[in-house]
GROMACS .gro file of C-alpha atoms in nm:
model
   93
    1MET     CA    1  -0.064   4.795   1.130
    2GLU     CA    2  -0.133   5.009   1.443
    3PRO     CA    3  -0.108   4.880   1.800
    4VAL     CA    4  -0.491   4.940   1.827
    5ASP     CA    5  -0.510   4.665   1.554
    6ILE     CA    6  -0.347   4.429   1.762
    7VAL     CA    7  -0.548   4.468   2.045
    8ALA     CA    8  -0.852   4.436   1.877
    9GLY     CA    9  -0.740   4.109   1.728
   10HIS     CA   10  -0.665   3.977   2.048
   11HIS     CA   11  -0.982   4.081   2.209
   12TYR     CA   12  -1.172   3.906   1.926
   13THR     CA   13  -0.984   3.582   1.931
   14SER     CA   14  -0.986   3.546   2.301
   15THR     CA   15  -1.392   3.623   2.333
   16PHE     CA   16  -1.540   3.496   2.016
   17PRO     CA   17  -1.750   3.215   2.109
   18SER     CA   18  -1.631   2.959   1.847
   19SER     CA   19  -1.255   3.095   1.853
   20HIS     CA   20  -1.031   2.765   1.905
   21PHE     CA   21  -0.837   3.015   2.140
   22ARG     CA   22  -1.109   2.979   2.403
   23SER     CA   23  -1.144   2.597   2.385
   24GLY     CA   24  -0.810   2.445   2.376
   25LEU     CA   25  -0.450   2.486   2.516
   26MET     CA   26  -0.197   2.633   2.260
   27VAL     CA   27   0.150   2.734   2.352
   28ALA     CA   28   0.413   2.811   2.076
   29ARG     CA   29   0.764   2.906   2.102
   30TYR     CA   30   1.105   2.925   1.925
   31VAL     CA   31   1.358   2.643   2.054
   32GLU     CA   32   1.691   2.638   1.927
   33ASP     CA   33   1.649   2.614   1.557
   34ARG     CA   34   1.271   2.502   1.536
   35HIS     CA   35   0.915   2.675   1.605
   36VAL     CA   36   0.730   2.432   1.812
   37VAL     CA   37   0.334   2.475   1.860
   38LEU     CA   38   0.198   2.264   2.096
   39ARG     CA   39  -0.189   2.209   2.145
   40HIS     CA   40  -0.364   1.996   2.434
   41ASP     CA   41  -0.375   1.696   2.150
   42ALA     CA   42  -0.090   1.770   1.885
   43VAL     CA   43   0.250   1.897   1.837
   44THR     CA   44   0.366   2.067   1.527
   45VAL     CA   45   0.750   2.137   1.452
   46ARG     CA   46   0.867   2.366   1.193
   47ARG     CA   47   1.241   2.388   1.091
   48ALA     CA   48   1.367   2.613   0.816
   49GLY     CA   49   1.438   2.404   0.491
   50GLU     CA   50   1.260   2.103   0.632
   51PRO     CA   51   0.864   1.974   0.604
   52THR     CA   52   0.672   2.064   0.908
   53GLU     CA   53   0.616   1.787   1.143
   54HIS     CA   54   0.272   1.754   1.301
   55ARG     CA   55   0.131   1.448   1.494
   56ALA     CA   56  -0.089   1.374   1.776
   57LEU     CA   57   0.047   1.379   2.143
   58ALA     CA   58   0.087   1.023   2.292
   59PRO     CA   59  -0.078   0.971   2.634
   60GLY     CA   60   0.145   1.140   2.892
   61GLU     CA   61   0.345   1.327   2.652
   62LEU     CA   62   0.193   1.693   2.716
   63THR     CA   63   0.405   1.742   3.043
   64GLY     CA   64   0.718   1.644   2.897
   65TRP     CA   65   0.638   1.909   2.603
   66LEU     CA   66   0.538   2.186   2.866
   67ASP     CA   67   0.880   2.117   3.027
   68ARG     CA   68   1.076   2.139   2.715
   69LEU     CA   69   0.917   2.469   2.608
   70GLU     CA   70   0.987   2.606   2.973
   71VAL     CA   71   0.633   2.684   3.062
   72ALA     CA   72   0.635   2.773   3.407
   73LEU     CA   73   0.348   2.657   3.604
   74SER     CA   74   0.323   2.556   3.961
   75ALA     CA   75   0.222   2.204   4.068
   76ASP     CA   76  -0.131   2.329   4.138
   77GLU     CA   77  -0.163   2.482   3.789
   78LEU     CA   78  -0.034   2.195   3.607
   79GLY     CA   79  -0.295   1.968   3.811
   80ARG     CA   80  -0.550   2.226   3.686
   81LEU     CA   81  -0.434   2.230   3.342
   82LEU     CA   82  -0.413   1.867   3.314
   83LEU     CA   83  -0.775   1.841   3.452
   84ARG     CA   84  -0.891   2.081   3.179
   85VAL     CA   85  -0.700   1.889   2.915
   86ARG     CA   86  -0.867   1.574   3.005
   87GLU     CA   87  -1.223   1.756   2.980
   88LEU     CA   88  -1.103   1.875   2.639
   89ASP     CA   89  -0.983   1.538   2.527
   90PRO     CA   90  -1.118   1.230   2.726
   91GLY     CA   91  -0.826   1.028   2.577
   92SER     CA   92  -0.607   1.251   2.802
   93ARG     CA   93  -0.263   1.353   2.691
   0.00000   0.00000   0.00000
């Protein structure tokens, strides 16, 4: 794979109208012994040699995961993010 292939892939996934990367929050990070994928409505945790955990977020749980994953947001950015999440998911996490 060449660097241009990666650039083209990123461009496609960030601009194609039905790409899920345009319509939802997604954060992925390795934390200690696990890989965590956080979406606006769910969390997935993968650990080597163990079954994958996937579940819906409970109301109010999103900010705790953002903290655990060390997502650096100002208070204003967090407020705007939470407003956008409420638009995506009226059950608001």
